[in-house]
mmCIF file of C-alpha atoms and ligand atoms in Angstrom:
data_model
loop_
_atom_site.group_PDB
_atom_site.id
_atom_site.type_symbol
_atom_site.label_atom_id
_atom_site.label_comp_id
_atom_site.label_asym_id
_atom_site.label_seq_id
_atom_site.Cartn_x
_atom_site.Cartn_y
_atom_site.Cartn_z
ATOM 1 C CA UNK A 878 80.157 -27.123 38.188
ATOM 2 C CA UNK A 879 82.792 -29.737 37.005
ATOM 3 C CA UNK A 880 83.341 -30.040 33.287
ATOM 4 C CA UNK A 881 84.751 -34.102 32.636
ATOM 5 C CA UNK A 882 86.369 -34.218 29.688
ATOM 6 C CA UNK A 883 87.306 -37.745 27.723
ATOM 7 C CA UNK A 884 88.882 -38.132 24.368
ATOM 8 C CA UNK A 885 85.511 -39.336 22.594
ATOM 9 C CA UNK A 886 81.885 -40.573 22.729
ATOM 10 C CA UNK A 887 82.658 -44.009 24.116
ATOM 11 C CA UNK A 888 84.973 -43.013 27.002
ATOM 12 C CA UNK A 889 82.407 -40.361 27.856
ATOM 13 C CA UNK A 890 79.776 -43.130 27.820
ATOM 14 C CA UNK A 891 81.656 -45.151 30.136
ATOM 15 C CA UNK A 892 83.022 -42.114 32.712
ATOM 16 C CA UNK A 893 79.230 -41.631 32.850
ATOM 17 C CA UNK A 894 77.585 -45.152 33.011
ATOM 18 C CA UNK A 895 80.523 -45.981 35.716
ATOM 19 C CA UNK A 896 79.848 -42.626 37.925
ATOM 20 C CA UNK A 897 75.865 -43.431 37.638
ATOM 21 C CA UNK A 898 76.630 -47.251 38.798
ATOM 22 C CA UNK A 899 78.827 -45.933 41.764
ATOM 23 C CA UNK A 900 75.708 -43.654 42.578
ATOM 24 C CA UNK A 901 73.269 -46.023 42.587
ATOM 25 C CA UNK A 902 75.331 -48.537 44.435
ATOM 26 C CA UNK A 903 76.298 -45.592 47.484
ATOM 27 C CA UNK A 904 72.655 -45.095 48.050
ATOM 28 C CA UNK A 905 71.234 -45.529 50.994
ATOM 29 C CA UNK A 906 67.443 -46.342 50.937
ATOM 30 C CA UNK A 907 65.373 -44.449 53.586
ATOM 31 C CA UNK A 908 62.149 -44.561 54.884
ATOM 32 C CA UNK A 909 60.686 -41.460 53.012
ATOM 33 C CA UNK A 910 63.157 -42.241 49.871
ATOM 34 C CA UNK A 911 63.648 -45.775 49.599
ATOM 35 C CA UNK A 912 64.495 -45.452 45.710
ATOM 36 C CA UNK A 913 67.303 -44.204 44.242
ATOM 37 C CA UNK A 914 65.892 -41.921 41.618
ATOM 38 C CA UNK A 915 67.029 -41.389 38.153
ATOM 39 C CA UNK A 916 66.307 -38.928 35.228
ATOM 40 C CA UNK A 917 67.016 -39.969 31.776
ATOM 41 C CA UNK A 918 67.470 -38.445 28.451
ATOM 42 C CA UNK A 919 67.048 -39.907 24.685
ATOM 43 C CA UNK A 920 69.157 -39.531 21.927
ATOM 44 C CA UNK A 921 72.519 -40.459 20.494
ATOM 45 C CA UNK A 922 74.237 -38.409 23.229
ATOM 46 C CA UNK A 923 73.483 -41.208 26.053
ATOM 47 C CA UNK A 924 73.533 -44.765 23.749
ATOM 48 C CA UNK A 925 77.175 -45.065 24.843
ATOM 49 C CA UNK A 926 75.995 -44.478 28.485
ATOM 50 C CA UNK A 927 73.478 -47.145 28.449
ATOM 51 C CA UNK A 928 75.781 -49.526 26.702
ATOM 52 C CA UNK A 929 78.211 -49.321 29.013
ATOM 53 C CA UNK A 930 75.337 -49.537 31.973
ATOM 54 C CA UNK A 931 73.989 -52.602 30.440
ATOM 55 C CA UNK A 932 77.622 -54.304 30.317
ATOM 56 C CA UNK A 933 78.190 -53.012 34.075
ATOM 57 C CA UNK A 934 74.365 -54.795 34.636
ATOM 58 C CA UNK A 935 75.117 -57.870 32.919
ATOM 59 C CA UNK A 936 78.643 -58.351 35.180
ATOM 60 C CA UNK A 937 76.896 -57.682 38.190
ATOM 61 C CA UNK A 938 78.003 -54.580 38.717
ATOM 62 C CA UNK A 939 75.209 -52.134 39.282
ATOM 63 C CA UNK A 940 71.128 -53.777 39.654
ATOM 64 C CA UNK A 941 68.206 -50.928 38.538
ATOM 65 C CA UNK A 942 66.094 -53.659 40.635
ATOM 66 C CA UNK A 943 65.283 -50.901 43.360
ATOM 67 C CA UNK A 944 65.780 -48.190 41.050
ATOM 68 C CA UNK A 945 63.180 -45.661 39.714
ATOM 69 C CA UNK A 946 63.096 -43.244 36.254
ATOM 70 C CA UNK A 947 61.681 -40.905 34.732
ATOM 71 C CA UNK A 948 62.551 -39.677 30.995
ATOM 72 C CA UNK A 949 62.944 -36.510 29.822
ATOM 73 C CA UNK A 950 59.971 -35.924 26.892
ATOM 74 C CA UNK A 951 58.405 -37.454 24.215
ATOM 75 C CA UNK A 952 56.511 -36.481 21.262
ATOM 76 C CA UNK A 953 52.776 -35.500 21.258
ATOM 77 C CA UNK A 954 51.022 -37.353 18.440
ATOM 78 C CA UNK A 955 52.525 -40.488 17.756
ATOM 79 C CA UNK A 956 51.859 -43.863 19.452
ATOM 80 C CA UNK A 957 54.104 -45.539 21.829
ATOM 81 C CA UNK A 958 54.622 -48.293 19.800
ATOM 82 C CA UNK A 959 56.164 -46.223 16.830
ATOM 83 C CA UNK A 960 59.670 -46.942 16.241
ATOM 84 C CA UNK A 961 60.938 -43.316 16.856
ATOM 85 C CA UNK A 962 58.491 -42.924 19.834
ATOM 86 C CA UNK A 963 60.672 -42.224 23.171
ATOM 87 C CA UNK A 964 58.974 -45.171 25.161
ATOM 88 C CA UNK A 965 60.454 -47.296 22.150
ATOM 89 C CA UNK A 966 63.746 -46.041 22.146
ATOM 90 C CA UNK A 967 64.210 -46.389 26.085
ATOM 91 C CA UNK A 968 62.824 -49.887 25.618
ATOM 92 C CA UNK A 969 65.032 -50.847 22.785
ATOM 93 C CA UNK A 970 67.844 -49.269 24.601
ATOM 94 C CA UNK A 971 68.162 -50.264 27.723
ATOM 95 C CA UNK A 972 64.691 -51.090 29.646
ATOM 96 C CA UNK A 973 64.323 -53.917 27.780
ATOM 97 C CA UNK A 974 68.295 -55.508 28.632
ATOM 98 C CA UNK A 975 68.414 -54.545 32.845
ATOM 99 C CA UNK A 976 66.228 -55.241 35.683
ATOM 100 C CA UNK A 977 64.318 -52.514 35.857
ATOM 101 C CA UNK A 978 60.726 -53.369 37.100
ATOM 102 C CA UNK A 979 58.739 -51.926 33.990
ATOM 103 C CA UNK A 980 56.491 -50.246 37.220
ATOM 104 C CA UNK A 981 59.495 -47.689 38.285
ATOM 105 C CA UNK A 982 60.031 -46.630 34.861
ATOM 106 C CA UNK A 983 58.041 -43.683 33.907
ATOM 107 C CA UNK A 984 57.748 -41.596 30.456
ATOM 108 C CA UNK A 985 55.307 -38.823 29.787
ATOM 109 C CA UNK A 986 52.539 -39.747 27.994
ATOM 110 C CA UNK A 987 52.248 -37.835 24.660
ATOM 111 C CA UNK A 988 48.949 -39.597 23.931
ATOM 112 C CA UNK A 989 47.105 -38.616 26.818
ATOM 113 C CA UNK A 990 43.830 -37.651 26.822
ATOM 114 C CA UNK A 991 44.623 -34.573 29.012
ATOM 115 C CA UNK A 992 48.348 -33.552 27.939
ATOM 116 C CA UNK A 993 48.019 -30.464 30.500
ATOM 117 C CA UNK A 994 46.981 -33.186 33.494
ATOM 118 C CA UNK A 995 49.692 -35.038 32.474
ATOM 119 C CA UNK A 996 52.744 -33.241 32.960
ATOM 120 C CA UNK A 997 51.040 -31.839 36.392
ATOM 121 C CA UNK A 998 50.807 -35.626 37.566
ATOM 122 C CA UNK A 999 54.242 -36.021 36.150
ATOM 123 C CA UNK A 1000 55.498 -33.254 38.115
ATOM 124 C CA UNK A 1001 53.777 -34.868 41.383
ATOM 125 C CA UNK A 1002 54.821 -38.504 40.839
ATOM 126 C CA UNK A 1003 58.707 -37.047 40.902
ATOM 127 C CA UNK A 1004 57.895 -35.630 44.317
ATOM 128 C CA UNK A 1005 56.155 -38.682 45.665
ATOM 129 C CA UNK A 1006 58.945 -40.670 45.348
ATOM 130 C CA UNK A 1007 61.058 -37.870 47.268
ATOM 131 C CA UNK A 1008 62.618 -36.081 43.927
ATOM 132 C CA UNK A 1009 65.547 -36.668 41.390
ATOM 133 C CA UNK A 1010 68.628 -38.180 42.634
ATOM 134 C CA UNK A 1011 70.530 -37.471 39.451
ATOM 135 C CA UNK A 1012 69.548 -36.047 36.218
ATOM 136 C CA UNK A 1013 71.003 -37.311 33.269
ATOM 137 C CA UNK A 1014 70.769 -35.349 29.927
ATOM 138 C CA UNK A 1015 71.928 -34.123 26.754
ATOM 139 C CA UNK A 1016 71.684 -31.139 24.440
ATOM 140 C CA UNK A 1017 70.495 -29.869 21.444
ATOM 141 C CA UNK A 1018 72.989 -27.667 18.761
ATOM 142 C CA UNK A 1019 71.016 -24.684 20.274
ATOM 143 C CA UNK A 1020 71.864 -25.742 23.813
ATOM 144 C CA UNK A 1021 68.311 -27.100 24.680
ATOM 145 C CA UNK A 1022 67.883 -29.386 27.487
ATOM 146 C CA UNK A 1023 65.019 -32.163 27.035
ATOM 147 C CA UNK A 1024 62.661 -29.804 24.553
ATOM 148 C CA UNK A 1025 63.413 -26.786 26.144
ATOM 149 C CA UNK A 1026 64.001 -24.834 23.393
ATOM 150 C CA UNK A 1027 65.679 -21.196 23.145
ATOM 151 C CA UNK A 1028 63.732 -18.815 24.786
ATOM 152 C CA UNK A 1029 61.896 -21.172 27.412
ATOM 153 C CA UNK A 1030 61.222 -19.934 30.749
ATOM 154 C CA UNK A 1031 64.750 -21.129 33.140
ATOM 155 C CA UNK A 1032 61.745 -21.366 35.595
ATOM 156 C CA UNK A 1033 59.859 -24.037 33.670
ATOM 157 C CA UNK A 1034 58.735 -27.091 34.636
ATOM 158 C CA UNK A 1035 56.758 -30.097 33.256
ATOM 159 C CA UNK A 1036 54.578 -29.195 30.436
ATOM 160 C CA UNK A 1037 53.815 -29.187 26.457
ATOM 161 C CA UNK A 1038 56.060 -27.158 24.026
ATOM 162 C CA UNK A 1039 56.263 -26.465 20.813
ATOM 163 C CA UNK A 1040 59.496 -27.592 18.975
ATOM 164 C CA UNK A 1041 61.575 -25.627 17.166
ATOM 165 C CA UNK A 1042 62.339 -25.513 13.688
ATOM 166 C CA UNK A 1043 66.012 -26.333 13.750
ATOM 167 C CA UNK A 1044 65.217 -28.965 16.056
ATOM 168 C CA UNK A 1045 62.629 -30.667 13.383
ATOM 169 C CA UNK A 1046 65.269 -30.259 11.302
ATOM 170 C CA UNK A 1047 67.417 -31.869 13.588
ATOM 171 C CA UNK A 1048 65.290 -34.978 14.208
ATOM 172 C CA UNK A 1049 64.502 -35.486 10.684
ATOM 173 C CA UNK A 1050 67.223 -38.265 10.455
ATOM 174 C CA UNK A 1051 64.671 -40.465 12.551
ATOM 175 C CA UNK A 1052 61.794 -40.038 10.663
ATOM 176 C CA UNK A 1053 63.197 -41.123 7.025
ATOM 177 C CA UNK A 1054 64.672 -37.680 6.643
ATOM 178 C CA UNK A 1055 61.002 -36.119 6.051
ATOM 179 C CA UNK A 1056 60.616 -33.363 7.754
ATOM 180 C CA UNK A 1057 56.885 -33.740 7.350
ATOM 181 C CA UNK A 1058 56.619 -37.049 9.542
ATOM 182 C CA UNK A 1059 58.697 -35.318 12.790
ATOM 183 C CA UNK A 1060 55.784 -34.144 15.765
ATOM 184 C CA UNK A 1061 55.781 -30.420 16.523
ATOM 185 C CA UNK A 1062 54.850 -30.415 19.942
ATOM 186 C CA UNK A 1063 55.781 -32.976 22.573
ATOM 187 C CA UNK A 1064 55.642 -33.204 26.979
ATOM 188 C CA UNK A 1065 58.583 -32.625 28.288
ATOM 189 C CA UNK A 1066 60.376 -31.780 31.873
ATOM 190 C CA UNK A 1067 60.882 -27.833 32.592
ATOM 191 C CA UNK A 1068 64.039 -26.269 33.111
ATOM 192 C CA UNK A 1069 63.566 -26.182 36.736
ATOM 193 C CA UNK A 1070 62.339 -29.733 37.439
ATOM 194 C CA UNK A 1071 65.984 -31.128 35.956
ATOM 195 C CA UNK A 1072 67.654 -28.202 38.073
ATOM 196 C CA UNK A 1073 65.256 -29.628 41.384
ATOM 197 C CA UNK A 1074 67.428 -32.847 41.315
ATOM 198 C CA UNK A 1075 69.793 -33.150 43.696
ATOM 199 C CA UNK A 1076 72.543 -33.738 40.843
ATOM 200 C CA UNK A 1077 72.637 -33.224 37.070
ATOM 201 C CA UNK A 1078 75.347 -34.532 34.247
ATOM 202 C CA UNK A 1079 75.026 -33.419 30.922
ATOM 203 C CA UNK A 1080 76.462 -35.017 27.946
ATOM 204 C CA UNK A 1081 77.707 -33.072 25.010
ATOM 205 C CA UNK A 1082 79.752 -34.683 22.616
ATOM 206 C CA UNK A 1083 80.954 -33.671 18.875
ATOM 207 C CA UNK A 1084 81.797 -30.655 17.479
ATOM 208 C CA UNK A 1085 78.362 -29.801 16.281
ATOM 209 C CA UNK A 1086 77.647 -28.839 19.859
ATOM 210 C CA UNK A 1087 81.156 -26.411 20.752
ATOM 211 C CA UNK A 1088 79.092 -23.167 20.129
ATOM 212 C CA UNK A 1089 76.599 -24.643 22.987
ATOM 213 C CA UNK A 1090 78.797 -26.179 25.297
ATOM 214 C CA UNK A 1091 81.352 -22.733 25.355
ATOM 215 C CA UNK A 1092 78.168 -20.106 25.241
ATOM 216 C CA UNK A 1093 76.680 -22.488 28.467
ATOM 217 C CA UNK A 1094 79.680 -22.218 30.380
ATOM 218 C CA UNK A 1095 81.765 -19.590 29.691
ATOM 219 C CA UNK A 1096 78.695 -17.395 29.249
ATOM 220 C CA UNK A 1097 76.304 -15.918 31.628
ATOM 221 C CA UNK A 1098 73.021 -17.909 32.323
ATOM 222 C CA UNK A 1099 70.593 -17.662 29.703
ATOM 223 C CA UNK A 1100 67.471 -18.533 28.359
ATOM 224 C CA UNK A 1101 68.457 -18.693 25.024
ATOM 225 C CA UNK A 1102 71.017 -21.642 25.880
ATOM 226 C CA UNK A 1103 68.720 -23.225 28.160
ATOM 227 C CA UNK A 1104 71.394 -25.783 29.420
ATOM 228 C CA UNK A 1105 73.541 -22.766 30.903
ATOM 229 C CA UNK A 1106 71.194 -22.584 34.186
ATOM 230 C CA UNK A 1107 73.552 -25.136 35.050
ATOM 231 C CA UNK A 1108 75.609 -22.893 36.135
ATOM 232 C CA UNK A 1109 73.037 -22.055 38.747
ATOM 233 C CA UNK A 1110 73.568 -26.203 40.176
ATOM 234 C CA UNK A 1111 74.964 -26.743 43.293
ATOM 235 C CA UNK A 1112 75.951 -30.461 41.724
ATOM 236 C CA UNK A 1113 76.408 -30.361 38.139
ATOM 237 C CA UNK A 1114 78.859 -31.817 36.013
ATOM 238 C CA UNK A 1115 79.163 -31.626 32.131
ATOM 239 C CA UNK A 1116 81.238 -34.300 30.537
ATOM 240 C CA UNK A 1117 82.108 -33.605 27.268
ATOM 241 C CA UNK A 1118 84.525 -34.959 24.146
ATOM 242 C CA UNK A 1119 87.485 -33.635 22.825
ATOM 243 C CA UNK A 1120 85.284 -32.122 19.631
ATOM 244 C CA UNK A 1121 82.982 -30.163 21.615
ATOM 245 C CA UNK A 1122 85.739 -28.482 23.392
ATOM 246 C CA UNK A 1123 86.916 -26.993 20.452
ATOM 247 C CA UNK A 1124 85.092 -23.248 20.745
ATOM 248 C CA UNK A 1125 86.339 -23.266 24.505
ATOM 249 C CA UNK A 1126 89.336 -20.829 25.625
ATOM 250 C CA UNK A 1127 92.158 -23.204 25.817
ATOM 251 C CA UNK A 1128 92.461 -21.300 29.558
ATOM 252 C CA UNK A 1129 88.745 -22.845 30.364
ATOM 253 C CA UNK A 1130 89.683 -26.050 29.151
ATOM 254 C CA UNK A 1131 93.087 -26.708 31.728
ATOM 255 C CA UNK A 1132 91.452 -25.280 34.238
ATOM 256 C CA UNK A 1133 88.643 -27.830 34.750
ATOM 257 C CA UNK A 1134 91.390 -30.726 33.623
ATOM 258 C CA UNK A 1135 93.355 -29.136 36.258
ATOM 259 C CA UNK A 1136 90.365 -29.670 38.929
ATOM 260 C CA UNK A 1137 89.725 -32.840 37.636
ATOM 261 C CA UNK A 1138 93.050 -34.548 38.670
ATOM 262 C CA UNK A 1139 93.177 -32.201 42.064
ATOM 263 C CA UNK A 1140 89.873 -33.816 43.233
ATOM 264 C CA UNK A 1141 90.784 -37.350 41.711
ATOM 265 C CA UNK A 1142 94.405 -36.728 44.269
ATOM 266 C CA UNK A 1143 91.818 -35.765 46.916
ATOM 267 C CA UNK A 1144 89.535 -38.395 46.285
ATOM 268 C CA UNK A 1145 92.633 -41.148 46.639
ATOM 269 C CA UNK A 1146 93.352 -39.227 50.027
ATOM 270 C CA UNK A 1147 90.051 -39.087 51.939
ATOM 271 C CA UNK A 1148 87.294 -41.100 49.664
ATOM 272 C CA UNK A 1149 84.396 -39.885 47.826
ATOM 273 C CA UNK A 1150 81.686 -39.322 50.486
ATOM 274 C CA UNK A 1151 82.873 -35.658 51.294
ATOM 275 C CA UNK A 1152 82.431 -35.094 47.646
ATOM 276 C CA UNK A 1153 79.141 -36.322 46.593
ATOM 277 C CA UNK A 1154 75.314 -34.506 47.076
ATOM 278 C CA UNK A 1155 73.891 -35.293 50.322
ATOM 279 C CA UNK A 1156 70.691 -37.217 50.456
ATOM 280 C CA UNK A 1157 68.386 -34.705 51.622
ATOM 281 C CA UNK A 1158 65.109 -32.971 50.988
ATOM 282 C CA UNK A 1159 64.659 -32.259 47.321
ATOM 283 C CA UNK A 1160 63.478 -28.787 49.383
ATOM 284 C CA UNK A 1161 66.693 -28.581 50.905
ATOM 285 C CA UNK A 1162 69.152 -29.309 48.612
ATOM 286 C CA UNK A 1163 67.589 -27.887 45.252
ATOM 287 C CA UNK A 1164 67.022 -24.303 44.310
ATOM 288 C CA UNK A 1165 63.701 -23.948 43.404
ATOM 289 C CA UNK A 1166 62.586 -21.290 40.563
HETATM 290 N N1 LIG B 2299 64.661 -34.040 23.127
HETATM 291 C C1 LIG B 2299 65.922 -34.517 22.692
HETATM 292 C C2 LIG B 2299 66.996 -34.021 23.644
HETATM 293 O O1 LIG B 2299 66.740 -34.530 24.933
HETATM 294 C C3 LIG B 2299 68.367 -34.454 23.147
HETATM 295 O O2 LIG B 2299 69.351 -34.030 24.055
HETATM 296 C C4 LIG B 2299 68.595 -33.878 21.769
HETATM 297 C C5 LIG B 2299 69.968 -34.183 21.185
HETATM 298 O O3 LIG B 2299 70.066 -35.475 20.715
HETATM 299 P P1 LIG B 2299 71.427 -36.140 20.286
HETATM 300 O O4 LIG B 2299 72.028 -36.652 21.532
HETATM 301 O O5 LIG B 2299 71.001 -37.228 19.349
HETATM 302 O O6 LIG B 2299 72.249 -35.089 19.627
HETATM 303 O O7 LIG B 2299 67.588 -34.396 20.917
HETATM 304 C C6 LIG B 2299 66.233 -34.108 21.262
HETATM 305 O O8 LIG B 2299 65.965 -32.756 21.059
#
């Protein structure tokens, strides 16, 4: 696992959007994975990411023409034209300002008639298209991935979960600070189907999150930080701010800035393609739970 870290929110944004755009633009389509395929998150966490891919879209930098997503979650219960609804906030965000063909962009459902049925087609439409590429996600305070909360299975994949209470607390601020209007439940990707993709980043930024981010990596795996099964990647990469570095050993944090300019001296010397995931089987690259 790498740990990137930047002096705040915006250059994390833009490490990220730029290593995502350098991704998408090394890919080489094939005939059973002709897409490059992307996983993407919601919240505050990745707005600097997608403003940054937007800008790198707009000077012709990166195209999502051939590209294909999936989100993360959304909320059971409230339509997809609500203003704190997921679809909304990946359409307001960044759907609506690249050239993503509305087609290849795919969010669970939380209105579906069959919520079960839904996150099993969910699950199959990621392995039609020959699995995740990258996964691209944040955290909660409590070091939950997607809606993985504390205590979900590290073996989990698509499905409908409860939230928890801190995290209704949490997402309050979007729903007029009224507890009362935040969803309980909502869809969202498993544990394992983020740890199937080939490659993972994780954004944690602010100081809120330093208890997660140093209990996730200088801790052993565990459920009860469901972002540590990271540490189980063979491609991950947190990139985090100054702020939520603060509960790290100081030791913890030079050695990964150490590695970080080692393999940006290596990188100079023979190029990046000995140091990205190969394009293989999701079956063969991925651990699978
Ligand atoms: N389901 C989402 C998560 O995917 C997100 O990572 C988290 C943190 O959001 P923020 O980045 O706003 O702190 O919020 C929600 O719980």
């Amino acid at each position: 696992m790498r740990l990137i870290i930047r002096d705040d929110k915006s250059s994390v944004g833009a490490f990220t959007a730029t290593y995502i755009a350098k991704r998408i633009n090394e890919f080489k389509p094939t005939e059973d994975h002709p897409n490059f395929v992307l996983g993407l998150p919601t919240g505050s966490s990745p707005l600097p990411v997608y403003h940054k891919l937007i800008e790198l879209y707009v000077r012709d930098k990166v195209s999502f023409k051939d590209v294909i997503t999936f989100n993360m979650d959304e909320y059971v219960g409230i339509p997809k034209s609500h203003p704190e609804s997921y679809h909304s906030f990946m359409f307001d965000n960044f759907f609506s300002k690249v050239d993503i063909d509305p087609k290849n962009a795919h969010i669970l459902n939380g209105e579906a008639d069959n919520l079960v049925e839904e996150c099993e087609k969910y699950e199959e439409l990621i392995e039609s298209v020959g699995g995740i590429d990258l996964f691209l996600g944040g955290i909660g305070e409590d070091g939950h991935i997607a809606f993985n909360e504390p205590g979900s299975s590290l073996a989990s994949r698509t499905r409908m979960k409860t939230l928890a209470y801190d995290t209704i607390v949490a997402n309050a601020r979007f729903f007029d600070n009224d507890i009362q209007k935040v969803p309980r439940m909502a869809l969202t990707v498993g544990i394992a189907t983020v740890m199937s993709a080939r490659e993972v980043i994780i954004l944690i930024t602010g100081k809120h999150k330093a208890p997660a981010l140093a209990k996730s990596i200088e801790e052993g795996m565990n459920h009860m930080w469901t972002v540590s099964a990271i540490q189980q990647h063979p491609w991950a990469m947190v990139v985090a701010d100054e702020d939520a570095t603060l509960e790290l050993r100081v030791g913890t944090v030079r050695y990964f800035k150490s590695i970080e300019s080692v393999q940006a001296e290596q990188e100079l010397k023979y190029g990046n393609a000995a140091l990205r995931p190969k394009q293989r089987s999701i079956h063969a690259s991925s651990p699978r739970f």
